[in-house]
């Protein structure tokens, strides 16, 4: 991530200035990923030095203390993400060795022993091409999904067969998102689940399944949204237009009471693009939102019985309808147009903003917990914050400067 943050420009409406703690991350190479846990009290860093570090925030002083560091992969670590704290203190990682790993904390081990986190699950990319991005989603203690994207443009989604142990995973779906890049071509892939518990009510009213999973995937210079239909497989729900180069990052805004979704992308061309995802108006014959809300999820194999979740040794949720089936459906099945399957609904896309503020290349975008403030960082060594006002106007509200002119997002991963 480059040099640490130093100062924050005060908001126009206040003279109070926020302060940021400086600390030495201790890695011997580039930091390629930083992720906070749900409560913002723990921090994991992943580096090209093959190591993972975990920091804890002290309650009394607010200072960050190193909890443990260990060698996680036999090559560069591309990504690290916290798992829902309701399922234990776990971390998922992917590396250039082609492996996806789950690490679970053993609180009996001493801090800084190198044994505080133990690997309980490992799988290799089926194409032997390294995974470069991952995302978790868990709506309750009985379900956990992970989406993995490899450098050859392949998406894989797994479900934890036993979320309480995290040691067994079932392949749910597999899709070739884009053509495989040439060996010498610079690449960029990012994936993120919709962080909200379920689709917004207008999407449900338009026919999207109430328990549908939603993904946004940045693949080279394209960005697409995928959802699960009634057959529990992913279909293409939207294509976010207007990108003219590699997309470095993508972020789906958490949703409170809004009837639409917002997605932001960070691009190599220096632009931050923000899109609004709406839903088509329901037809006169479509069920009302109240009818959909009262309708219980049913098993795709037995429409008269409710689907069960979290059954031991049995894939739950969308995994239940897919266990033992062949993945990689045809494009006609996946494109979500023409009403080929119940629950396949194309999203209505509106480009609401193209922000350019001397970032040069933009490397990261991240939404606040309420989805109203967007933070961005790039080659200018600064983090900027943008607040969404009425009528979808995004106003710059704050700026975090680095200690030097070096980029805060210095991980120019020649993927």
mmCIF file of C-alpha atoms in Angstrom, residues 7-400:
data_model
loop_
_atom_site.group_PDB
_atom_site.id
_atom_site.type_symbol
_atom_site.label_atom_id
_atom_site.label_comp_id
_atom_site.label_asym_id
_atom_site.label_seq_id
_atom_site.Cartn_x
_atom_site.Cartn_y
_atom_site.Cartn_z
ATOM 1 C CA UNK A 7 -2.976 14.172 7.577
ATOM 2 C CA UNK A 8 -6.597 14.701 6.728
ATOM 3 C CA UNK A 9 -7.850 17.917 5.185
ATOM 4 C CA UNK A 10 -10.779 19.179 7.312
ATOM 5 C CA UNK A 11 -14.275 18.972 5.911
ATOM 6 C CA UNK A 12 -15.606 22.252 4.542
ATOM 7 C CA UNK A 13 -18.290 22.322 7.271
ATOM 8 C CA UNK A 14 -15.984 21.917 10.269
ATOM 9 C CA UNK A 15 -12.623 23.072 11.549
ATOM 10 C CA UNK A 16 -11.941 19.861 13.436
ATOM 11 C CA UNK A 17 -9.159 17.755 11.936
ATOM 12 C CA UNK A 18 -8.975 13.981 12.180
ATOM 13 C CA UNK A 19 -5.719 12.270 13.092
ATOM 14 C CA UNK A 20 -4.215 9.081 11.773
ATOM 15 C CA UNK A 21 -1.798 6.759 13.481
ATOM 16 C CA UNK A 22 1.439 5.957 11.685
ATOM 17 C CA UNK A 23 2.907 2.513 12.079
ATOM 18 C CA UNK A 24 5.467 0.428 10.269
ATOM 19 C CA UNK A 25 3.752 -2.544 8.636
ATOM 20 C CA UNK A 26 6.976 -4.538 8.778
ATOM 21 C CA UNK A 27 6.628 -6.305 5.429
ATOM 22 C CA UNK A 28 9.725 -6.780 3.289
ATOM 23 C CA UNK A 29 7.940 -6.124 -0.002
ATOM 24 C CA UNK A 30 4.838 -4.414 -1.412
ATOM 25 C CA UNK A 31 1.617 -4.649 0.581
ATOM 26 C CA UNK A 32 -0.940 -5.844 -1.943
ATOM 27 C CA UNK A 33 -4.075 -5.933 0.220
ATOM 28 C CA UNK A 34 -5.394 -4.446 3.467
ATOM 29 C CA UNK A 35 -8.702 -5.498 5.009
ATOM 30 C CA UNK A 36 -10.489 -4.526 8.235
ATOM 31 C CA UNK A 37 -12.826 -6.853 10.087
ATOM 32 C CA UNK A 38 -16.516 -6.004 10.463
ATOM 33 C CA UNK A 39 -15.971 -3.868 13.562
ATOM 34 C CA UNK A 40 -12.816 -2.096 12.405
ATOM 35 C CA UNK A 41 -10.856 -3.505 15.338
ATOM 36 C CA UNK A 42 -8.622 -5.918 13.439
ATOM 37 C CA UNK A 43 -6.508 -5.435 10.337
ATOM 38 C CA UNK A 44 -4.942 -7.970 7.978
ATOM 39 C CA UNK A 45 -2.232 -7.139 5.444
ATOM 40 C CA UNK A 46 -1.079 -9.335 2.556
ATOM 41 C CA UNK A 47 2.289 -8.815 0.896
ATOM 42 C CA UNK A 48 4.479 -9.871 -1.986
ATOM 43 C CA UNK A 49 6.901 -11.167 0.678
ATOM 44 C CA UNK A 50 4.534 -14.204 0.950
ATOM 45 C CA UNK A 51 3.441 -13.217 4.446
ATOM 46 C CA UNK A 52 0.247 -12.232 6.234
ATOM 47 C CA UNK A 53 0.176 -9.909 9.233
ATOM 48 C CA UNK A 54 -2.712 -9.342 11.636
ATOM 49 C CA UNK A 55 -2.991 -6.262 13.848
ATOM 50 C CA UNK A 56 -5.355 -5.647 16.777
ATOM 51 C CA UNK A 57 -6.566 -2.241 17.912
ATOM 52 C CA UNK A 58 -6.134 -1.654 21.645
ATOM 53 C CA UNK A 59 -9.347 -0.547 23.349
ATOM 54 C CA UNK A 60 -7.680 1.861 25.783
ATOM 55 C CA UNK A 61 -5.101 3.580 23.584
ATOM 56 C CA UNK A 62 -6.469 3.012 20.078
ATOM 57 C CA UNK A 63 -3.011 1.917 18.949
ATOM 58 C CA UNK A 64 -2.496 -0.962 16.540
ATOM 59 C CA UNK A 65 -0.445 -3.890 17.854
ATOM 60 C CA UNK A 66 0.905 -6.783 15.821
ATOM 61 C CA UNK A 67 -0.943 -9.984 16.690
ATOM 62 C CA UNK A 68 0.893 -12.415 14.443
ATOM 63 C CA UNK A 69 2.756 -12.813 11.176
ATOM 64 C CA UNK A 70 3.320 -15.938 9.141
ATOM 65 C CA UNK A 71 4.215 -17.235 5.709
ATOM 66 C CA UNK A 72 0.863 -17.933 4.080
ATOM 67 C CA UNK A 73 1.812 -18.944 0.519
ATOM 68 C CA UNK A 74 4.813 -20.150 -1.447
ATOM 69 C CA UNK A 75 4.623 -17.048 -3.628
ATOM 70 C CA UNK A 76 3.182 -13.523 -3.502
ATOM 71 C CA UNK A 77 -0.074 -13.168 -1.586
ATOM 72 C CA UNK A 78 -2.573 -11.525 -3.925
ATOM 73 C CA UNK A 79 -5.527 -10.980 -1.615
ATOM 74 C CA UNK A 80 -6.649 -11.503 1.996
ATOM 75 C CA UNK A 81 -10.152 -10.998 3.434
ATOM 76 C CA UNK A 82 -11.749 -11.447 6.831
ATOM 77 C CA UNK A 83 -14.597 -13.933 7.150
ATOM 78 C CA UNK A 84 -17.745 -12.936 9.056
ATOM 79 C CA UNK A 85 -16.914 -12.771 12.796
ATOM 80 C CA UNK A 86 -20.104 -14.720 13.508
ATOM 81 C CA UNK A 87 -18.322 -17.747 12.029
ATOM 82 C CA UNK A 88 -15.104 -17.403 14.028
ATOM 83 C CA UNK A 89 -11.982 -15.356 13.502
ATOM 84 C CA UNK A 90 -11.053 -16.554 10.049
ATOM 85 C CA UNK A 91 -9.177 -15.179 7.032
ATOM 86 C CA UNK A 92 -9.237 -16.243 3.403
ATOM 87 C CA UNK A 93 -6.159 -15.766 1.200
ATOM 88 C CA UNK A 94 -5.133 -16.395 -2.416
ATOM 89 C CA UNK A 95 -1.605 -16.364 -3.793
ATOM 90 C CA UNK A 96 0.560 -16.694 -6.856
ATOM 91 C CA UNK A 97 1.052 -20.358 -5.977
ATOM 92 C CA UNK A 98 -2.503 -20.852 -7.285
ATOM 93 C CA UNK A 99 -3.981 -21.750 -3.905
ATOM 94 C CA UNK A 100 -6.972 -20.532 -1.914
ATOM 95 C CA UNK A 101 -6.582 -21.008 1.835
ATOM 96 C CA UNK A 102 -8.703 -20.584 4.954
ATOM 97 C CA UNK A 103 -6.923 -19.605 8.179
ATOM 98 C CA UNK A 104 -8.660 -19.935 11.549
ATOM 99 C CA UNK A 105 -7.379 -18.276 14.710
ATOM 100 C CA UNK A 106 -6.335 -20.472 17.623
ATOM 101 C CA UNK A 107 -6.609 -18.238 20.678
ATOM 102 C CA UNK A 108 -4.692 -20.777 22.761
ATOM 103 C CA UNK A 109 -1.508 -19.958 20.843
ATOM 104 C CA UNK A 110 0.621 -17.021 21.956
ATOM 105 C CA UNK A 111 0.611 -13.803 19.956
ATOM 106 C CA UNK A 112 3.531 -13.277 17.574
ATOM 107 C CA UNK A 113 4.320 -16.977 17.691
ATOM 108 C CA UNK A 114 3.729 -17.557 13.996
ATOM 109 C CA UNK A 115 1.163 -20.223 14.969
ATOM 110 C CA UNK A 116 -1.783 -18.069 16.002
ATOM 111 C CA UNK A 117 -3.591 -18.772 12.709
ATOM 112 C CA UNK A 118 -3.629 -22.295 11.294
ATOM 113 C CA UNK A 119 -4.592 -23.375 7.807
ATOM 114 C CA UNK A 120 -7.722 -25.522 7.879
ATOM 115 C CA UNK A 121 -8.521 -25.629 4.170
ATOM 116 C CA UNK A 122 -6.568 -25.441 0.902
ATOM 117 C CA UNK A 123 -7.641 -25.841 -2.709
ATOM 118 C CA UNK A 124 -5.823 -25.283 -5.981
ATOM 119 C CA UNK A 125 -7.223 -23.362 -8.926
ATOM 120 C CA UNK A 126 -8.575 -25.992 -11.304
ATOM 121 C CA UNK A 127 -6.868 -24.298 -14.253
ATOM 122 C CA UNK A 128 -3.604 -23.934 -12.265
ATOM 123 C CA UNK A 129 -3.771 -20.210 -13.024
ATOM 124 C CA UNK A 130 -3.498 -18.194 -9.788
ATOM 125 C CA UNK A 131 -6.513 -16.664 -8.094
ATOM 126 C CA UNK A 132 -6.148 -12.888 -7.872
ATOM 127 C CA UNK A 133 -9.290 -11.749 -6.029
ATOM 128 C CA UNK A 134 -11.805 -13.125 -3.531
ATOM 129 C CA UNK A 135 -14.954 -12.039 -1.711
ATOM 130 C CA UNK A 136 -17.002 -13.574 1.132
ATOM 131 C CA UNK A 137 -20.676 -13.190 1.951
ATOM 132 C CA UNK A 138 -22.560 -14.571 4.941
ATOM 133 C CA UNK A 139 -26.126 -13.545 5.748
ATOM 134 C CA UNK A 140 -26.423 -15.723 8.860
ATOM 135 C CA UNK A 141 -24.473 -18.355 10.783
ATOM 136 C CA UNK A 142 -25.723 -21.170 8.552
ATOM 137 C CA UNK A 143 -24.435 -19.948 5.173
ATOM 138 C CA UNK A 144 -21.097 -18.745 3.850
ATOM 139 C CA UNK A 145 -20.052 -18.257 0.234
ATOM 140 C CA UNK A 146 -16.764 -17.284 -1.359
ATOM 141 C CA UNK A 147 -16.219 -16.007 -4.908
ATOM 142 C CA UNK A 148 -12.804 -16.491 -6.491
ATOM 143 C CA UNK A 149 -11.515 -15.035 -9.765
ATOM 144 C CA UNK A 150 -8.379 -16.328 -11.435
ATOM 145 C CA UNK A 151 -6.106 -14.523 -13.856
ATOM 146 C CA UNK A 152 -7.470 -16.472 -16.823
ATOM 147 C CA UNK A 153 -10.882 -14.820 -16.335
ATOM 148 C CA UNK A 154 -12.633 -17.690 -14.572
ATOM 149 C CA UNK A 155 -15.095 -17.207 -11.702
ATOM 150 C CA UNK A 156 -15.684 -19.932 -9.128
ATOM 151 C CA UNK A 157 -18.204 -19.715 -6.287
ATOM 152 C CA UNK A 158 -17.993 -22.108 -3.332
ATOM 153 C CA UNK A 159 -20.282 -22.671 -0.360
ATOM 154 C CA UNK A 160 -19.096 -23.834 3.054
ATOM 155 C CA UNK A 161 -20.675 -27.250 3.650
ATOM 156 C CA UNK A 162 -20.108 -26.814 7.397
ATOM 157 C CA UNK A 163 -19.896 -23.084 8.197
ATOM 158 C CA UNK A 164 -19.168 -23.830 11.844
ATOM 159 C CA UNK A 165 -15.869 -25.513 10.915
ATOM 160 C CA UNK A 166 -14.975 -23.899 7.520
ATOM 161 C CA UNK A 167 -13.023 -27.016 6.589
ATOM 162 C CA UNK A 168 -15.245 -28.274 3.760
ATOM 163 C CA UNK A 169 -16.383 -26.358 0.670
ATOM 164 C CA UNK A 170 -18.632 -27.278 -2.267
ATOM 165 C CA UNK A 171 -18.350 -25.814 -5.769
ATOM 166 C CA UNK A 172 -21.582 -23.958 -6.533
ATOM 167 C CA UNK A 173 -20.943 -22.455 -9.963
ATOM 168 C CA UNK A 174 -18.148 -21.808 -12.419
ATOM 169 C CA UNK A 175 -18.212 -19.303 -15.266
ATOM 170 C CA UNK A 176 -15.687 -18.078 -17.816
ATOM 171 C CA UNK A 177 -16.187 -14.339 -17.367
ATOM 172 C CA UNK A 178 -13.801 -13.196 -20.098
ATOM 173 C CA UNK A 179 -11.383 -14.502 -22.671
ATOM 174 C CA UNK A 180 -8.055 -15.644 -21.301
ATOM 175 C CA UNK A 181 -5.548 -12.763 -21.581
ATOM 176 C CA UNK A 182 -2.330 -13.226 -23.522
ATOM 177 C CA UNK A 183 0.681 -14.204 -21.437
ATOM 178 C CA UNK A 184 2.410 -10.839 -21.898
ATOM 179 C CA UNK A 185 -0.774 -8.792 -21.368
ATOM 180 C CA UNK A 186 -1.276 -6.704 -18.239
ATOM 181 C CA UNK A 187 -4.319 -7.975 -16.381
ATOM 182 C CA UNK A 188 -6.754 -6.829 -13.716
ATOM 183 C CA UNK A 189 -9.582 -8.779 -12.059
ATOM 184 C CA UNK A 190 -11.687 -7.934 -8.988
ATOM 185 C CA UNK A 191 -14.799 -9.495 -7.487
ATOM 186 C CA UNK A 192 -17.214 -8.432 -4.736
ATOM 187 C CA UNK A 193 -20.521 -9.721 -3.433
ATOM 188 C CA UNK A 194 -23.425 -7.376 -2.828
ATOM 189 C CA UNK A 195 -22.829 -6.725 0.905
ATOM 190 C CA UNK A 196 -26.538 -6.347 1.726
ATOM 191 C CA UNK A 197 -28.588 -9.193 3.125
ATOM 192 C CA UNK A 198 -30.889 -9.487 0.115
ATOM 193 C CA UNK A 199 -31.645 -7.642 -3.157
ATOM 194 C CA UNK A 200 -33.437 -4.309 -2.823
ATOM 195 C CA UNK A 201 -37.230 -4.513 -2.709
ATOM 196 C CA UNK A 202 -37.698 -3.051 -6.214
ATOM 197 C CA UNK A 203 -35.533 -5.865 -7.636
ATOM 198 C CA UNK A 204 -37.546 -8.461 -5.737
ATOM 199 C CA UNK A 205 -40.757 -6.904 -6.999
ATOM 200 C CA UNK A 206 -39.400 -7.057 -10.566
ATOM 201 C CA UNK A 207 -38.833 -10.796 -10.202
ATOM 202 C CA UNK A 208 -35.348 -11.227 -8.687
ATOM 203 C CA UNK A 209 -35.290 -14.107 -6.231
ATOM 204 C CA UNK A 210 -35.601 -12.940 -2.631
ATOM 205 C CA UNK A 211 -32.550 -14.975 -1.598
ATOM 206 C CA UNK A 212 -30.537 -14.307 -4.771
ATOM 207 C CA UNK A 213 -26.793 -13.802 -4.519
ATOM 208 C CA UNK A 214 -25.340 -10.864 -6.448
ATOM 209 C CA UNK A 215 -21.760 -10.307 -7.647
ATOM 210 C CA UNK A 216 -19.942 -7.504 -9.415
ATOM 211 C CA UNK A 217 -16.840 -8.496 -11.360
ATOM 212 C CA UNK A 218 -14.222 -6.259 -12.933
ATOM 213 C CA UNK A 219 -12.563 -8.219 -15.705
ATOM 214 C CA UNK A 220 -9.874 -6.334 -17.627
ATOM 215 C CA UNK A 221 -11.783 -3.392 -19.170
ATOM 216 C CA UNK A 222 -15.307 -4.687 -18.557
ATOM 217 C CA UNK A 223 -17.498 -4.726 -15.464
ATOM 218 C CA UNK A 224 -20.495 -7.029 -15.076
ATOM 219 C CA UNK A 225 -23.124 -7.885 -12.473
ATOM 220 C CA UNK A 226 -24.202 -11.496 -11.938
ATOM 221 C CA UNK A 227 -27.120 -12.887 -9.916
ATOM 222 C CA UNK A 228 -28.582 -16.272 -9.123
ATOM 223 C CA UNK A 229 -31.972 -17.226 -10.514
ATOM 224 C CA UNK A 230 -34.538 -19.758 -9.355
ATOM 225 C CA UNK A 231 -32.293 -22.527 -10.708
ATOM 226 C CA UNK A 232 -29.640 -21.330 -8.193
ATOM 227 C CA UNK A 233 -27.092 -20.614 -10.945
ATOM 228 C CA UNK A 234 -25.564 -17.260 -11.830
ATOM 229 C CA UNK A 235 -26.757 -15.313 -14.862
ATOM 230 C CA UNK A 236 -25.551 -12.031 -16.356
ATOM 231 C CA UNK A 237 -27.767 -9.266 -14.965
ATOM 232 C CA UNK A 238 -25.943 -6.125 -16.133
ATOM 233 C CA UNK A 239 -22.978 -4.770 -18.068
ATOM 234 C CA UNK A 240 -21.571 -1.489 -16.726
ATOM 235 C CA UNK A 241 -20.488 0.548 -19.807
ATOM 236 C CA UNK A 242 -18.057 3.359 -20.463
ATOM 237 C CA UNK A 243 -14.688 1.931 -19.423
ATOM 238 C CA UNK A 244 -11.757 2.621 -21.732
ATOM 239 C CA UNK A 245 -8.962 0.705 -20.034
ATOM 240 C CA UNK A 246 -8.151 -1.670 -17.198
ATOM 241 C CA UNK A 247 -10.445 -1.547 -14.184
ATOM 242 C CA UNK A 248 -8.291 -1.674 -11.056
ATOM 243 C CA UNK A 249 -11.002 -2.022 -8.417
ATOM 244 C CA UNK A 250 -14.761 -2.271 -7.914
ATOM 245 C CA UNK A 251 -16.978 -1.587 -4.897
ATOM 246 C CA UNK A 252 -20.664 -2.347 -4.290
ATOM 247 C CA UNK A 253 -22.224 0.122 -1.827
ATOM 248 C CA UNK A 254 -23.948 -1.255 1.271
ATOM 249 C CA UNK A 255 -27.658 -0.541 1.098
ATOM 250 C CA UNK A 256 -29.827 0.789 3.918
ATOM 251 C CA UNK A 257 -33.340 1.754 2.821
ATOM 252 C CA UNK A 258 -32.524 2.712 -0.772
ATOM 253 C CA UNK A 259 -34.511 1.180 -3.608
ATOM 254 C CA UNK A 260 -31.461 1.091 -5.910
ATOM 255 C CA UNK A 261 -27.844 -0.056 -5.758
ATOM 256 C CA UNK A 262 -24.631 1.881 -6.406
ATOM 257 C CA UNK A 263 -21.395 0.437 -7.772
ATOM 258 C CA UNK A 264 -18.107 2.319 -8.145
ATOM 259 C CA UNK A 265 -15.125 1.389 -10.316
ATOM 260 C CA UNK A 266 -11.518 2.583 -10.239
ATOM 261 C CA UNK A 267 -9.791 2.699 -13.618
ATOM 262 C CA UNK A 268 -6.317 3.003 -15.037
ATOM 263 C CA UNK A 269 -7.464 5.974 -17.132
ATOM 264 C CA UNK A 270 -7.802 8.054 -13.933
ATOM 265 C CA UNK A 271 -11.590 8.026 -13.653
ATOM 266 C CA UNK A 272 -13.856 6.874 -10.865
ATOM 267 C CA UNK A 273 -17.151 5.789 -12.395
ATOM 268 C CA UNK A 274 -20.330 5.376 -10.391
ATOM 269 C CA UNK A 275 -23.344 3.442 -11.630
ATOM 270 C CA UNK A 276 -26.866 3.084 -10.331
ATOM 271 C CA UNK A 277 -28.563 -0.291 -10.652
ATOM 272 C CA UNK A 278 -32.310 -0.137 -10.883
ATOM 273 C CA UNK A 279 -34.942 -2.681 -11.852
ATOM 274 C CA UNK A 280 -37.488 -2.822 -14.660
ATOM 275 C CA UNK A 281 -41.081 -2.071 -13.715
ATOM 276 C CA UNK A 282 -42.921 -5.262 -12.804
ATOM 277 C CA UNK A 283 -45.515 -6.477 -15.271
ATOM 278 C CA UNK A 284 -49.178 -6.462 -14.376
ATOM 279 C CA UNK A 285 -49.051 -10.230 -13.902
ATOM 280 C CA UNK A 286 -45.963 -10.146 -11.678
ATOM 281 C CA UNK A 287 -46.528 -10.843 -7.965
ATOM 282 C CA UNK A 288 -46.526 -7.859 -5.637
ATOM 283 C CA UNK A 289 -43.699 -7.223 -3.204
ATOM 284 C CA UNK A 290 -45.970 -8.307 -0.347
ATOM 285 C CA UNK A 291 -46.695 -11.587 -2.110
ATOM 286 C CA UNK A 292 -42.996 -12.153 -2.692
ATOM 287 C CA UNK A 293 -42.177 -11.319 0.923
ATOM 288 C CA UNK A 294 -44.668 -13.900 2.125
ATOM 289 C CA UNK A 295 -43.461 -16.546 -0.285
ATOM 290 C CA UNK A 296 -41.088 -19.073 1.322
ATOM 291 C CA UNK A 297 -37.988 -20.187 -0.588
ATOM 292 C CA UNK A 298 -38.500 -23.627 -2.117
ATOM 293 C CA UNK A 299 -36.148 -26.315 -3.234
ATOM 294 C CA UNK A 300 -35.518 -26.353 -7.008
ATOM 295 C CA UNK A 301 -35.755 -30.148 -6.886
ATOM 296 C CA UNK A 302 -38.951 -30.209 -4.823
ATOM 297 C CA UNK A 303 -40.981 -26.982 -5.194
ATOM 298 C CA UNK A 304 -43.418 -28.006 -2.465
ATOM 299 C CA UNK A 305 -40.807 -28.218 0.295
ATOM 300 C CA UNK A 306 -38.849 -25.366 1.893
ATOM 301 C CA UNK A 307 -35.144 -25.370 1.174
ATOM 302 C CA UNK A 308 -32.988 -26.167 4.214
ATOM 303 C CA UNK A 309 -29.817 -24.315 5.079
ATOM 304 C CA UNK A 310 -26.693 -25.368 6.911
ATOM 305 C CA UNK A 311 -27.312 -29.114 6.921
ATOM 306 C CA UNK A 312 -24.213 -30.976 8.044
ATOM 307 C CA UNK A 313 -22.233 -32.527 5.189
ATOM 308 C CA UNK A 314 -24.802 -31.206 2.725
ATOM 309 C CA UNK A 315 -24.411 -28.038 0.631
ATOM 310 C CA UNK A 316 -27.041 -25.549 1.690
ATOM 311 C CA UNK A 317 -28.643 -22.628 -0.096
ATOM 312 C CA UNK A 318 -27.721 -22.473 -3.765
ATOM 313 C CA UNK A 319 -25.287 -25.333 -3.277
ATOM 314 C CA UNK A 320 -28.188 -27.685 -2.562
ATOM 315 C CA UNK A 321 -29.585 -27.230 -6.038
ATOM 316 C CA UNK A 322 -26.230 -27.582 -7.754
ATOM 317 C CA UNK A 323 -24.396 -30.426 -6.039
ATOM 318 C CA UNK A 324 -23.311 -32.919 -8.669
ATOM 319 C CA UNK A 325 -24.368 -30.783 -11.624
ATOM 320 C CA UNK A 326 -22.155 -29.645 -14.458
ATOM 321 C CA UNK A 327 -21.131 -26.001 -14.455
ATOM 322 C CA UNK A 328 -20.389 -23.538 -17.239
ATOM 323 C CA UNK A 329 -23.825 -23.173 -18.802
ATOM 324 C CA UNK A 330 -24.382 -21.825 -22.293
ATOM 325 C CA UNK A 331 -24.465 -18.083 -22.963
ATOM 326 C CA UNK A 332 -28.194 -18.253 -23.720
ATOM 327 C CA UNK A 333 -28.769 -19.609 -20.237
ATOM 328 C CA UNK A 334 -26.528 -17.023 -18.615
ATOM 329 C CA UNK A 335 -27.341 -13.704 -20.241
ATOM 330 C CA UNK A 336 -30.516 -12.987 -18.287
ATOM 331 C CA UNK A 337 -32.379 -11.631 -21.316
ATOM 332 C CA UNK A 338 -35.588 -12.852 -22.850
ATOM 333 C CA UNK A 339 -36.966 -14.311 -19.623
ATOM 334 C CA UNK A 340 -35.385 -17.708 -20.243
ATOM 335 C CA UNK A 341 -35.644 -18.686 -16.588
ATOM 336 C CA UNK A 342 -37.836 -17.585 -13.703
ATOM 337 C CA UNK A 343 -35.953 -15.035 -11.635
ATOM 338 C CA UNK A 344 -33.654 -13.907 -14.465
ATOM 339 C CA UNK A 345 -34.067 -10.141 -14.508
ATOM 340 C CA UNK A 346 -31.903 -7.635 -16.341
ATOM 341 C CA UNK A 347 -30.909 -4.658 -14.179
ATOM 342 C CA UNK A 348 -31.499 -1.130 -15.469
ATOM 343 C CA UNK A 349 -28.130 0.677 -15.517
ATOM 344 C CA UNK A 350 -27.579 4.416 -15.213
ATOM 345 C CA UNK A 351 -24.161 6.073 -15.244
ATOM 346 C CA UNK A 352 -24.410 8.785 -12.575
ATOM 347 C CA UNK A 353 -20.840 10.112 -12.253
ATOM 348 C CA UNK A 354 -17.361 10.149 -13.785
ATOM 349 C CA UNK A 355 -15.008 11.642 -11.212
ATOM 350 C CA UNK A 356 -11.519 12.835 -12.098
ATOM 351 C CA UNK A 357 -9.400 14.675 -9.533
ATOM 352 C CA UNK A 358 -5.728 14.242 -10.469
ATOM 353 C CA UNK A 359 -5.393 10.732 -9.074
ATOM 354 C CA UNK A 360 -3.728 9.786 -12.354
ATOM 355 C CA UNK A 361 -4.298 6.023 -12.197
ATOM 356 C CA UNK A 362 -6.957 5.099 -9.624
ATOM 357 C CA UNK A 363 -6.176 1.929 -7.682
ATOM 358 C CA UNK A 364 -8.834 1.569 -4.989
ATOM 359 C CA UNK A 365 -12.415 2.552 -4.191
ATOM 360 C CA UNK A 366 -14.304 1.780 -0.981
ATOM 361 C CA UNK A 367 -17.762 2.728 0.328
ATOM 362 C CA UNK A 368 -18.630 3.691 3.885
ATOM 363 C CA UNK A 369 -20.846 1.354 5.907
ATOM 364 C CA UNK A 370 -23.984 3.329 5.053
ATOM 365 C CA UNK A 371 -23.079 3.588 1.360
ATOM 366 C CA UNK A 372 -23.103 7.402 1.201
ATOM 367 C CA UNK A 373 -19.358 8.191 1.226
ATOM 368 C CA UNK A 374 -16.865 6.834 -1.310
ATOM 369 C CA UNK A 375 -13.104 6.806 -0.691
ATOM 370 C CA UNK A 376 -10.639 6.578 -3.577
ATOM 371 C CA UNK A 377 -6.870 6.303 -3.834
ATOM 372 C CA UNK A 378 -4.383 6.417 -6.665
ATOM 373 C CA UNK A 379 -0.968 7.283 -8.003
ATOM 374 C CA UNK A 380 -0.997 10.816 -6.594
ATOM 375 C CA UNK A 381 -0.429 9.400 -3.102
ATOM 376 C CA UNK A 382 -3.720 10.683 -1.696
ATOM 377 C CA UNK A 383 -7.061 9.315 -0.575
ATOM 378 C CA UNK A 384 -10.084 11.395 -1.480
ATOM 379 C CA UNK A 385 -13.575 11.105 -0.055
ATOM 380 C CA UNK A 386 -16.738 11.810 -2.014
ATOM 381 C CA UNK A 387 -20.166 12.254 -0.461
ATOM 382 C CA UNK A 388 -23.343 11.510 -2.351
ATOM 383 C CA UNK A 389 -25.836 14.353 -2.113
ATOM 384 C CA UNK A 390 -29.362 14.589 -3.474
ATOM 385 C CA UNK A 391 -29.855 13.976 -7.193
ATOM 386 C CA UNK A 392 -26.785 11.675 -7.276
ATOM 387 C CA UNK A 393 -24.217 14.461 -7.153
ATOM 388 C CA UNK A 394 -20.897 13.305 -5.659
ATOM 389 C CA UNK A 395 -19.070 16.115 -3.869
ATOM 390 C CA UNK A 396 -15.396 15.933 -2.736
ATOM 391 C CA UNK A 397 -15.402 16.357 1.038
ATOM 392 C CA UNK A 398 -11.981 15.357 2.405
ATOM 393 C CA UNK A 399 -8.457 14.428 1.436
ATOM 394 C CA UNK A 400 -5.872 12.230 3.139
#
